[in-house]
mmCIF file of C-alpha atoms and ligand atoms in Angstrom:
data_model
loop_
_atom_site.group_PDB
_atom_site.id
_atom_site.type_symbol
_atom_site.label_atom_id
_atom_site.label_comp_id
_atom_site.label_asym_id
_atom_site.label_seq_id
_atom_site.Cartn_x
_atom_site.Cartn_y
_atom_site.Cartn_z
ATOM 1 C CA MET A 1 32.392 18.928 17.564
ATOM 2 C CA SER A 2 29.870 16.955 16.082
ATOM 3 C CA SER A 3 26.559 16.021 16.546
ATOM 4 C CA LEU A 4 26.809 12.768 17.523
ATOM 5 C CA PRO A 5 25.653 11.913 20.979
ATOM 6 C CA ALA A 6 29.544 10.650 22.666
ATOM 7 C CA ILE A 7 27.490 7.328 24.589
ATOM 8 C CA ALA A 8 23.999 5.581 22.680
ATOM 9 C CA THR A 9 21.750 3.201 23.384
ATOM 10 C CA VAL A 10 20.519 0.751 20.919
ATOM 11 C CA VAL A 11 17.570 -0.852 22.814
ATOM 12 C CA GLY A 12 16.467 -4.573 20.316
ATOM 13 C CA SER A 13 18.999 -5.660 18.031
ATOM 14 C CA GLY A 14 17.328 -8.341 15.444
ATOM 15 C CA THR A 15 16.811 -7.185 12.177
ATOM 16 C CA MET A 16 18.048 -3.536 12.769
ATOM 17 C CA GLY A 17 19.773 -3.184 15.721
ATOM 18 C CA PRO A 18 22.834 -4.468 15.124
ATOM 19 C CA GLY A 19 23.560 -2.779 11.573
ATOM 20 C CA ILE A 20 22.219 0.676 13.330
ATOM 21 C CA ALA A 21 24.699 -0.154 16.339
ATOM 22 C CA ALA A 22 27.620 -0.460 13.824
ATOM 23 C CA THR A 23 26.868 2.899 11.053
ATOM 24 C CA LEU A 24 26.821 4.991 15.286
ATOM 25 C CA VAL A 25 29.885 3.063 16.058
ATOM 26 C CA ARG A 26 31.315 4.234 12.518
ATOM 27 C CA ALA A 27 30.602 7.115 13.746
ATOM 28 C CA GLY A 28 32.413 7.380 16.660
ATOM 29 C CA ALA A 29 29.918 6.809 19.016
ATOM 30 C CA GLU A 30 30.101 4.374 22.395
ATOM 31 C CA VAL A 31 27.010 2.492 21.420
ATOM 32 C CA ARG A 32 24.867 -0.223 23.996
ATOM 33 C CA VAL A 33 23.379 -3.256 22.201
ATOM 34 C CA TYR A 34 20.520 -4.518 24.840
ATOM 35 C CA ASP A 35 18.366 -6.850 24.143
ATOM 36 C CA ILE A 36 15.839 -9.050 26.515
ATOM 37 C CA SER A 37 17.219 -12.222 24.800
ATOM 38 C CA ALA A 38 20.738 -13.749 25.487
ATOM 39 C CA GLU A 39 20.150 -15.976 21.829
ATOM 40 C CA ALA A 40 19.324 -12.332 19.727
ATOM 41 C CA LEU A 41 22.237 -10.923 21.556
ATOM 42 C CA ALA A 42 24.353 -13.483 20.302
ATOM 43 C CA LYS A 43 23.689 -13.406 17.184
ATOM 44 C CA ALA A 44 23.596 -9.367 16.957
ATOM 45 C CA GLU A 45 27.207 -9.157 17.862
ATOM 46 C CA ASN A 46 27.518 -11.433 14.604
ATOM 47 C CA THR A 47 25.344 -8.584 12.337
ATOM 48 C CA PHE A 48 27.184 -6.001 14.076
ATOM 49 C CA ALA A 49 30.491 -7.664 12.730
ATOM 50 C CA PHE A 50 28.958 -8.154 9.145
ATOM 51 C CA ALA A 51 27.923 -4.792 8.975
ATOM 52 C CA SER A 52 30.951 -3.035 10.132
ATOM 53 C CA GLY A 53 32.420 -4.643 7.432
ATOM 54 C CA VAL A 54 30.434 -3.716 5.105
ATOM 55 C CA LEU A 55 31.144 0.146 6.085
ATOM 56 C CA GLU A 56 34.614 -1.156 5.965
ATOM 57 C CA GLN A 57 33.431 -2.137 1.793
ATOM 58 C CA LEU A 58 31.847 1.290 1.524
ATOM 59 C CA GLY A 59 34.406 3.295 2.731
ATOM 60 C CA SER A 60 32.977 5.383 4.814
ATOM 61 C CA ASP A 61 34.183 8.232 7.015
ATOM 62 C CA THR A 62 35.452 6.928 10.451
ATOM 63 C CA VAL A 63 35.580 9.070 13.422
ATOM 64 C CA GLU A 64 38.119 7.400 15.853
ATOM 65 C CA GLY A 65 36.843 6.455 19.337
ATOM 66 C CA GLY A 66 33.917 4.415 18.416
ATOM 67 C CA SER A 67 32.811 1.377 20.256
ATOM 68 C CA VAL A 68 30.226 -1.711 20.785
ATOM 69 C CA SER A 69 28.884 -3.492 23.421
ATOM 70 C CA PHE A 70 25.986 -6.314 24.528
ATOM 71 C CA THR A 71 24.247 -6.846 27.065
ATOM 72 C CA THR A 72 20.736 -8.307 28.718
ATOM 73 C CA ASP A 73 21.153 -5.883 31.468
ATOM 74 C CA ILE A 74 18.763 -3.164 31.098
ATOM 75 C CA ALA A 75 20.472 -1.019 33.229
ATOM 76 C CA ALA A 76 23.469 -1.013 32.170
ATOM 77 C CA ALA A 77 22.607 -0.215 28.916
ATOM 78 C CA LEU A 78 21.324 2.632 29.758
ATOM 79 C CA SER A 79 23.275 4.139 32.992
ATOM 80 C CA GLY A 80 25.021 7.446 31.566
ATOM 81 C CA SER A 81 23.601 7.208 27.863
ATOM 82 C CA LEU A 82 22.928 10.485 25.579
ATOM 83 C CA PHE A 83 20.368 8.254 22.886
ATOM 84 C CA VAL A 84 18.190 5.889 23.115
ATOM 85 C CA ILE A 85 17.203 4.271 19.557
ATOM 86 C CA GLU A 86 14.293 2.230 20.153
ATOM 87 C CA ALA A 87 13.707 -0.896 17.857
ATOM 88 C CA VAL A 88 12.062 -4.421 19.819
ATOM 89 C CA PRO A 89 9.483 -5.336 17.358
ATOM 90 C CA GLU A 90 6.175 -4.033 15.936
ATOM 91 C CA LYS A 91 3.307 -4.126 18.421
ATOM 92 C CA ILE A 92 2.359 -0.878 20.102
ATOM 93 C CA GLU A 93 1.823 -2.341 23.126
ATOM 94 C CA LEU A 94 5.555 -3.992 23.372
ATOM 95 C CA LYS A 95 6.897 -0.644 22.543
ATOM 96 C CA LYS A 96 5.374 1.819 24.702
ATOM 97 C CA THR A 97 6.282 -1.597 27.822
ATOM 98 C CA VAL A 98 9.857 -0.341 26.751
ATOM 99 C CA LEU A 99 9.727 2.860 25.997
ATOM 100 C CA GLY A 100 8.694 3.623 30.039
ATOM 101 C CA GLN A 101 11.588 0.785 31.443
ATOM 102 C CA ILE A 102 14.083 3.004 28.953
ATOM 103 C CA GLU A 103 12.413 6.606 30.765
ATOM 104 C CA SER A 104 12.742 5.037 33.840
ATOM 105 C CA LEU A 105 16.786 4.487 33.220
ATOM 106 C CA VAL A 106 17.498 7.653 31.613
ATOM 107 C CA GLY A 107 18.062 11.663 32.218
ATOM 108 C CA LYS A 108 14.662 13.542 31.332
ATOM 109 C CA ASP A 109 16.975 15.669 28.983
ATOM 110 C CA VAL A 110 17.600 12.194 26.731
ATOM 111 C CA ILE A 111 16.635 12.209 23.346
ATOM 112 C CA ILE A 112 14.372 8.095 23.031
ATOM 113 C CA ALA A 113 13.916 7.872 18.993
ATOM 114 C CA THR A 114 11.923 4.854 18.273
ATOM 115 C CA ASN A 115 12.190 2.804 15.271
ATOM 116 C CA THR A 116 9.304 2.124 14.381
ATOM 117 C CA SER A 117 7.827 1.332 10.515
ATOM 118 C CA GLY A 118 4.791 3.102 10.701
ATOM 119 C CA ILE A 119 3.321 3.053 14.322
ATOM 120 C CA PRO A 120 2.274 6.927 15.030
ATOM 121 C CA ILE A 121 4.499 8.459 16.971
ATOM 122 C CA THR A 122 1.796 10.045 19.256
ATOM 123 C CA ALA A 123 0.412 7.234 20.013
ATOM 124 C CA MET A 124 3.420 6.226 20.940
ATOM 125 C CA ALA A 125 4.290 9.072 22.880
ATOM 126 C CA GLU A 126 0.496 8.647 25.394
ATOM 127 C CA SER A 127 1.900 6.508 27.915
ATOM 128 C CA MET A 128 5.955 8.198 28.774
ATOM 129 C CA THR A 129 6.415 11.124 31.180
ATOM 130 C CA VAL A 130 8.330 13.295 29.306
ATOM 131 C CA PRO A 131 6.782 12.472 25.471
ATOM 132 C CA GLY A 132 8.867 15.278 23.751
ATOM 133 C CA ARG A 133 11.871 13.553 23.918
ATOM 134 C CA PHE A 134 10.347 11.680 21.375
ATOM 135 C CA VAL A 135 10.424 10.833 18.350
ATOM 136 C CA GLY A 136 10.161 8.873 14.711
ATOM 137 C CA MET A 137 13.379 8.064 13.297
ATOM 138 C CA HIS A 138 12.993 5.234 10.806
ATOM 139 C CA TRP A 139 15.929 3.226 8.898
ATOM 140 C CA SER A 140 15.603 1.612 6.031
ATOM 141 C CA ASN A 141 17.416 -1.966 5.715
ATOM 142 C CA PRO A 142 19.840 -2.575 5.579
ATOM 143 C CA PRO A 143 20.076 0.366 7.814
ATOM 144 C CA HIS A 144 23.889 0.463 7.449
ATOM 145 C CA LEU A 145 23.674 0.975 3.911
ATOM 146 C CA ILE A 146 20.267 2.813 3.147
ATOM 147 C CA PRO A 147 21.739 6.788 3.905
ATOM 148 C CA MET A 148 17.873 8.111 4.470
ATOM 149 C CA ILE A 149 16.341 8.139 8.327
ATOM 150 C CA GLU A 150 13.007 9.346 7.844
ATOM 151 C CA VAL A 151 12.881 12.322 10.963
ATOM 152 C CA ILE A 152 9.108 12.284 12.138
ATOM 153 C CA PRO A 153 7.673 14.509 15.408
ATOM 154 C CA GLY A 154 4.478 13.216 16.478
ATOM 155 C CA LYS A 155 2.318 15.964 18.515
ATOM 156 C CA ALA A 156 3.845 16.277 21.179
ATOM 157 C CA THR A 157 7.615 16.425 20.691
ATOM 158 C CA ASP A 158 9.763 19.217 21.114
ATOM 159 C CA ALA A 159 10.673 21.264 18.603
ATOM 160 C CA ALA A 160 14.200 21.400 19.309
ATOM 161 C CA VAL A 161 14.652 17.389 19.820
ATOM 162 C CA THR A 162 13.642 16.882 15.825
ATOM 163 C CA ASP A 163 16.575 19.590 15.385
ATOM 164 C CA GLN A 164 18.924 18.047 17.262
ATOM 165 C CA LEU A 165 17.974 14.452 15.462
ATOM 166 C CA VAL A 166 18.284 16.196 11.986
ATOM 167 C CA GLU A 167 22.052 17.420 13.257
ATOM 168 C CA ILE A 168 22.495 13.639 14.800
ATOM 169 C CA VAL A 169 21.669 12.032 11.235
ATOM 170 C CA LYS A 170 23.713 15.008 9.206
ATOM 171 C CA ALA A 171 26.723 13.929 12.172
ATOM 172 C CA PHE A 172 26.657 10.417 10.827
ATOM 173 C CA GLY A 173 26.227 11.315 7.323
ATOM 174 C CA TYR A 174 22.645 10.357 6.359
ATOM 175 C CA HIS A 175 20.170 12.465 4.479
ATOM 176 C CA PRO A 176 17.244 13.694 7.089
ATOM 177 C CA VAL A 177 13.725 13.518 6.155
ATOM 178 C CA ILE A 178 11.640 15.908 8.325
ATOM 179 C CA GLU A 179 8.110 13.697 7.602
ATOM 180 C CA LYS A 180 3.873 14.961 9.333
ATOM 181 C CA GLU A 181 3.095 12.279 11.076
ATOM 182 C CA ILE A 182 1.064 10.105 8.396
ATOM 183 C CA ALA A 183 -0.075 6.070 9.104
ATOM 184 C CA GLY A 184 3.083 4.106 7.845
ATOM 185 C CA PHE A 185 5.478 7.551 6.762
ATOM 186 C CA VAL A 186 6.953 8.293 3.255
ATOM 187 C CA GLU A 187 8.825 6.299 2.734
ATOM 188 C CA ASN A 188 6.843 3.203 3.816
ATOM 189 C CA ARG A 189 3.553 4.040 1.739
ATOM 190 C CA VAL A 190 4.925 4.553 -1.203
ATOM 191 C CA LEU A 191 7.008 0.859 -1.254
ATOM 192 C CA TYR A 192 3.567 -0.471 -0.232
ATOM 193 C CA ALA A 193 1.804 1.363 -2.775
ATOM 194 C CA ILE A 194 3.529 0.170 -4.860
ATOM 195 C CA LEU A 195 4.065 -3.569 -3.097
ATOM 196 C CA ARG A 196 0.492 -4.043 -3.420
ATOM 197 C CA GLU A 197 0.386 -3.089 -7.353
ATOM 198 C CA CYS A 198 3.735 -5.966 -8.081
ATOM 199 C CA VAL A 199 2.633 -8.624 -5.691
ATOM 200 C CA ALA A 200 -1.483 -7.803 -7.614
ATOM 201 C CA LEU A 201 0.867 -8.208 -10.849
ATOM 202 C CA LEU A 202 1.580 -11.549 -9.998
ATOM 203 C CA GLU A 203 -2.128 -12.810 -8.259
ATOM 204 C CA GLU A 204 -3.513 -12.434 -12.145
ATOM 205 C CA GLY A 205 -0.379 -13.873 -13.676
ATOM 206 C CA ILE A 206 0.114 -10.510 -15.958
ATOM 207 C CA VAL A 207 4.553 -11.262 -15.165
ATOM 208 C CA THR A 208 5.749 -13.808 -13.602
ATOM 209 C CA PRO A 209 8.396 -12.747 -9.979
ATOM 210 C CA GLU A 210 11.498 -12.488 -12.502
ATOM 211 C CA GLY A 211 10.029 -10.588 -15.020
ATOM 212 C CA LEU A 212 8.851 -7.986 -12.403
ATOM 213 C CA ASP A 213 12.077 -7.805 -10.425
ATOM 214 C CA THR A 214 13.801 -7.082 -13.755
ATOM 215 C CA ALA A 215 11.043 -4.403 -14.776
ATOM 216 C CA VAL A 216 10.876 -3.053 -12.016
ATOM 217 C CA LYS A 217 15.066 -2.684 -11.201
ATOM 218 C CA TRP A 218 15.744 -1.771 -14.743
ATOM 219 C CA GLY A 219 13.246 0.304 -15.249
ATOM 220 C CA ILE A 220 11.644 2.803 -12.647
ATOM 221 C CA GLY A 221 13.971 1.285 -9.379
ATOM 222 C CA TYR A 222 17.144 2.098 -12.088
ATOM 223 C CA LYS A 223 15.340 5.132 -12.717
ATOM 224 C CA LEU A 224 13.830 6.502 -9.241
ATOM 225 C CA SER A 225 17.683 6.261 -8.077
ATOM 226 C CA VAL A 226 19.126 8.639 -10.157
ATOM 227 C CA ILE A 227 15.914 11.275 -10.619
ATOM 228 C CA GLY A 228 13.645 11.679 -7.630
ATOM 229 C CA PRO A 229 9.719 11.209 -8.304
ATOM 230 C CA THR A 230 8.824 14.652 -8.075
ATOM 231 C CA ARG A 231 11.822 15.900 -10.525
ATOM 232 C CA LEU A 232 11.005 12.714 -12.433
ATOM 233 C CA LEU A 233 7.100 14.146 -12.849
ATOM 234 C CA ASP A 234 9.426 17.432 -14.352
ATOM 235 C CA MET A 235 10.805 15.734 -16.866
ATOM 236 C CA ALA A 236 8.844 13.606 -17.990
ATOM 237 C CA GLY A 237 5.418 16.501 -18.016
ATOM 238 C CA MET A 238 2.508 17.058 -16.002
ATOM 239 C CA ASP A 239 0.408 16.765 -19.739
ATOM 240 C CA ILE A 240 2.262 13.116 -19.838
ATOM 241 C CA TYR A 241 1.089 12.495 -16.718
ATOM 242 C CA ALA A 242 -2.111 14.188 -16.685
ATOM 243 C CA ALA A 243 -3.440 11.979 -19.694
ATOM 244 C CA VAL A 244 -1.985 8.831 -18.372
ATOM 245 C CA SER A 245 -3.593 9.013 -14.919
ATOM 246 C CA SER A 246 -6.713 10.021 -15.889
ATOM 247 C CA TYR A 247 -6.927 6.767 -17.315
ATOM 248 C CA LEU A 248 -4.555 4.386 -15.508
ATOM 249 C CA ASN A 249 -5.516 5.641 -11.664
ATOM 250 C CA LYS A 250 -8.517 4.043 -12.095
ATOM 251 C CA GLU A 251 -7.149 0.886 -13.323
ATOM 252 C CA LEU A 252 -4.234 0.672 -10.643
ATOM 253 C CA ASN A 253 -4.957 -1.677 -7.473
ATOM 254 C CA SER A 254 -6.506 -0.575 -4.228
ATOM 255 C CA ASP A 255 -7.599 -3.836 -1.930
ATOM 256 C CA THR A 256 -7.105 -2.725 1.629
ATOM 257 C CA GLU A 257 -6.335 -5.927 2.651
ATOM 258 C CA THR A 258 -2.993 -8.512 2.745
ATOM 259 C CA PRO A 259 -3.467 -9.540 -0.419
ATOM 260 C CA GLN A 260 -4.852 -13.660 -0.320
ATOM 261 C CA VAL A 261 -1.088 -14.971 -2.064
ATOM 262 C CA VAL A 262 0.806 -13.665 1.128
ATOM 263 C CA THR A 263 -1.379 -14.719 3.532
ATOM 264 C CA ASP A 264 -0.633 -18.375 2.324
ATOM 265 C CA MET A 265 2.375 -18.350 1.600
ATOM 266 C CA ILE A 266 2.642 -17.271 5.370
ATOM 267 C CA ALA A 267 0.315 -20.329 6.202
ATOM 268 C CA ALA A 268 2.664 -22.290 4.346
ATOM 269 C CA GLY A 269 5.996 -21.250 6.525
ATOM 270 C CA LYS A 270 6.765 -19.306 3.771
ATOM 271 C CA LEU A 271 8.376 -15.804 4.934
ATOM 272 C CA GLY A 272 11.520 -15.998 2.531
ATOM 273 C CA PHE A 273 14.749 -15.864 3.526
ATOM 274 C CA LYS A 274 13.628 -15.988 6.908
ATOM 275 C CA THR A 275 12.563 -20.284 6.530
ATOM 276 C CA GLY A 276 14.174 -20.745 2.509
ATOM 277 C CA GLY A 277 11.233 -19.679 0.748
ATOM 278 C CA GLY A 278 8.741 -17.407 -0.120
ATOM 279 C CA MET A 279 8.439 -15.687 -4.080
ATOM 280 C CA TYR A 280 11.424 -17.565 -4.941
ATOM 281 C CA GLU A 281 13.404 -20.868 -3.426
ATOM 282 C CA TYR A 282 16.611 -21.338 -1.384
ATOM 283 C CA GLY A 283 18.534 -24.671 -1.780
ATOM 284 C CA GLU A 284 21.235 -24.732 0.856
ATOM 285 C CA GLY A 285 23.478 -22.308 0.972
ATOM 286 C CA ASP A 286 21.158 -19.341 -1.483
ATOM 287 C CA VAL A 287 20.354 -16.685 1.204
ATOM 288 C CA ALA A 288 23.793 -16.208 2.331
ATOM 289 C CA ALA A 289 25.038 -16.232 -1.098
ATOM 290 C CA LYS A 290 21.871 -13.468 -1.776
ATOM 291 C CA LEU A 291 22.535 -11.073 0.592
ATOM 292 C CA LYS A 292 26.294 -11.353 -0.704
ATOM 293 C CA ASP A 293 25.215 -9.821 -3.876
ATOM 294 C CA ILE A 294 22.589 -7.547 -2.103
ATOM 295 C CA THR A 295 25.959 -6.460 -0.515
ATOM 296 C CA ALA A 296 27.848 -5.846 -3.257
ATOM 297 C CA GLY A 297 24.948 -4.771 -5.400
ATOM 298 C CA LEU A 298 24.327 -1.727 -2.245
ATOM 299 C CA VAL A 299 27.435 -0.519 -1.694
ATOM 300 C CA ALA A 300 28.724 -0.278 -5.655
ATOM 301 C CA ALA A 301 25.434 1.397 -5.970
ATOM 302 C CA ARG A 302 25.781 3.620 -2.945
ATOM 303 C CA LYS A 303 29.397 4.955 -4.339
ATOM 304 C CA THR A 304 28.422 6.025 -8.278
ATOM 305 C CA LEU A 305 24.957 7.111 -6.724
ATOM 306 C CA SER A 306 27.236 8.885 -4.311
ATOM 307 C CA SER A 307 29.189 10.301 -7.203
ATOM 308 C CA ILE A 308 26.704 11.795 -9.203
ATOM 309 C CA THR A 309 25.767 15.457 -9.005
ATOM 310 C CA PRO A 310 22.737 15.119 -7.430
ATOM 311 C CA VAL A 311 19.728 15.806 -9.376
HETATM 312 N N1 NAI B 401 12.882 -5.262 9.671
HETATM 313 C C1 NAI B 401 13.001 -4.238 8.474
HETATM 314 O O1 NAI B 401 13.024 -4.554 7.743
HETATM 315 C C2 NAI B 401 12.514 -2.750 9.521
HETATM 316 C C3 NAI B 401 12.015 -2.973 10.815
HETATM 317 N N2 NAI B 401 12.321 -1.702 11.077
HETATM 318 C C4 NAI B 401 10.928 -2.100 12.417
HETATM 319 O O2 NAI B 401 12.386 -1.947 13.541
HETATM 320 C C5 NAI B 401 11.696 -2.435 14.367
HETATM 321 C C6 NAI B 401 12.224 -3.836 15.049
HETATM 322 O O3 NAI B 401 12.587 -4.110 13.772
HETATM 323 P P1 NAI B 401 12.617 -5.543 13.317
HETATM 324 O O4 NAI B 401 14.499 -4.944 13.284
HETATM 325 O O5 NAI B 401 12.862 -6.352 12.652
HETATM 326 O O6 NAI B 401 12.974 -6.817 14.237
HETATM 327 P P2 NAI B 401 12.995 -8.292 15.000
HETATM 328 O O7 NAI B 401 11.929 -8.489 15.442
HETATM 329 O O8 NAI B 401 14.147 -8.852 13.558
HETATM 330 O O9 NAI B 401 14.580 -8.118 16.296
HETATM 331 C C7 NAI B 401 13.542 -7.278 17.307
HETATM 332 C C8 NAI B 401 14.793 -7.555 18.430
HETATM 333 O O10 NAI B 401 13.642 -7.049 20.272
HETATM 334 C C9 NAI B 401 13.876 -7.928 21.119
HETATM 335 N N3 NAI B 401 13.041 -7.768 21.914
HETATM 336 C C10 NAI B 401 11.770 -8.288 21.960
HETATM 337 N N4 NAI B 401 11.328 -7.855 23.108
HETATM 338 C C11 NAI B 401 12.303 -7.337 23.809
HETATM 339 C C12 NAI B 401 12.282 -6.143 24.630
HETATM 340 N N5 NAI B 401 10.958 -6.350 25.592
HETATM 341 N N6 NAI B 401 12.610 -5.817 25.325
HETATM 342 C C13 NAI B 401 14.230 -5.505 24.390
HETATM 343 N N7 NAI B 401 14.366 -6.586 23.329
HETATM 344 C C14 NAI B 401 13.220 -6.697 22.971
HETATM 345 C C15 NAI B 401 13.796 -9.134 20.367
HETATM 346 O O11 NAI B 401 14.729 -10.068 20.553
HETATM 347 C C16 NAI B 401 14.434 -9.246 18.922
HETATM 348 O O12 NAI B 401 16.088 -9.304 18.973
HETATM 349 C C17 NAI B 401 10.267 -2.707 14.134
HETATM 350 O O13 NAI B 401 9.427 -1.794 14.545
HETATM 351 C C18 NAI B 401 10.269 -2.426 13.362
HETATM 352 O O14 NAI B 401 9.235 -2.100 12.139
HETATM 353 C C19 NAI B 401 12.309 -0.436 10.470
HETATM 354 C C20 NAI B 401 12.673 -0.174 9.142
HETATM 355 C C21 NAI B 401 12.870 -2.255 8.783
HETATM 356 C C1 LIG B 402 8.733 -4.674 3.326
HETATM 357 C C2 LIG B 402 9.253 -4.085 3.540
HETATM 358 N N1 LIG B 402 8.654 -3.347 5.036
HETATM 359 C C3 LIG B 402 9.243 -2.370 6.213
HETATM 360 C C4 LIG B 402 10.289 -1.760 5.749
HETATM 361 C C5 LIG B 402 10.929 -0.505 6.806
HETATM 362 O O1 LIG B 402 10.262 -0.178 7.869
HETATM 363 C C6 LIG B 402 11.103 -2.273 4.719
HETATM 364 C C7 LIG B 402 12.401 -1.596 4.547
HETATM 365 O O2 LIG B 402 12.840 -0.711 5.105
HETATM 366 O O3 LIG B 402 13.070 -2.499 3.133
HETATM 367 C C8 LIG B 402 10.755 -2.770 4.278
HETATM 368 O O4 LIG B 402 11.258 -3.604 2.532
#
């Protein structure tokens, strides 16, 4: 008997929602996708179809019986739902409002999980009537391909709810990581430490964007995809880490604000894929081509990594 609830609802169908839904549908759930915007939902149907196609390419396990529906009717989306994932924009007050709407429409035993990138779960739970059923469930983008989910209980989260979410994540074949609550959670703290150093190296003209991407992809990115950081410490040796960190740690970037180069880019309307230009410039069709290459690469890497003995 799968631990995956038979009926699930995804609230918010932007970048993350459709891929989350595709993953759950492939695992056999009836998934309702709700969004306040009909325009976003229309786009979500296409994103869902794309993500489902990618899962087909990946050849991930399929459980028969899954289905999806898209609606702007929140009551219909939540009626009878046994598991809810909130994926609205990263704004705490908006999330609190939406969580209140969800709570008013589901049973007290229904787990409500938030896909927040790093807002403290405890803070969001403060406004809930049944905070014990609320838990962090941080997917990584693209959610239908990155098979690791951070499970973050808040201070009020029932231990049984955390345990149940771990089993739900395992039920659709992903790797759950239970974490203590900390701003940004584990994955984004590591990612944002890396990105802070990367942007600083670009700002100082130490390396080009192409050079930086090559260095990270074929250096630590490649290595860390096989060897986790703690295993790498054992492989390199604590003596090496001590010797290098003794002089290097004080040199690393420690800025606390968003880098000026990024603030300037946003002011110039250069958001990246979303606007056709950011760190790189994209001509007609370039973003779609890049997304196709990224997807093919992630599918190939996932297949290979899944085939090797865990290190
Ligand atoms: N984009 C990313 O790479 C990742 C985002 N996340 C987190 O997931 C959450 C969602 O992020 P994205 O999908 O990127 O956001 P998004 O902005 O792409 O999509 C959010 C969706 O929520 C809808 N929405 C807004 N207000 C709503 C309401 N009151 N009720 C229902 N729907 C509403 C919007 O119409 C939109 O379709 C955020 O907390 C974000 O931090 C987590 C991992 C990765
Ligand atoms: C830049 C960046 N920031 C946040 C997240 C997730 O919360 C991601 C991701 O999932 O890839 C990201 O790339």
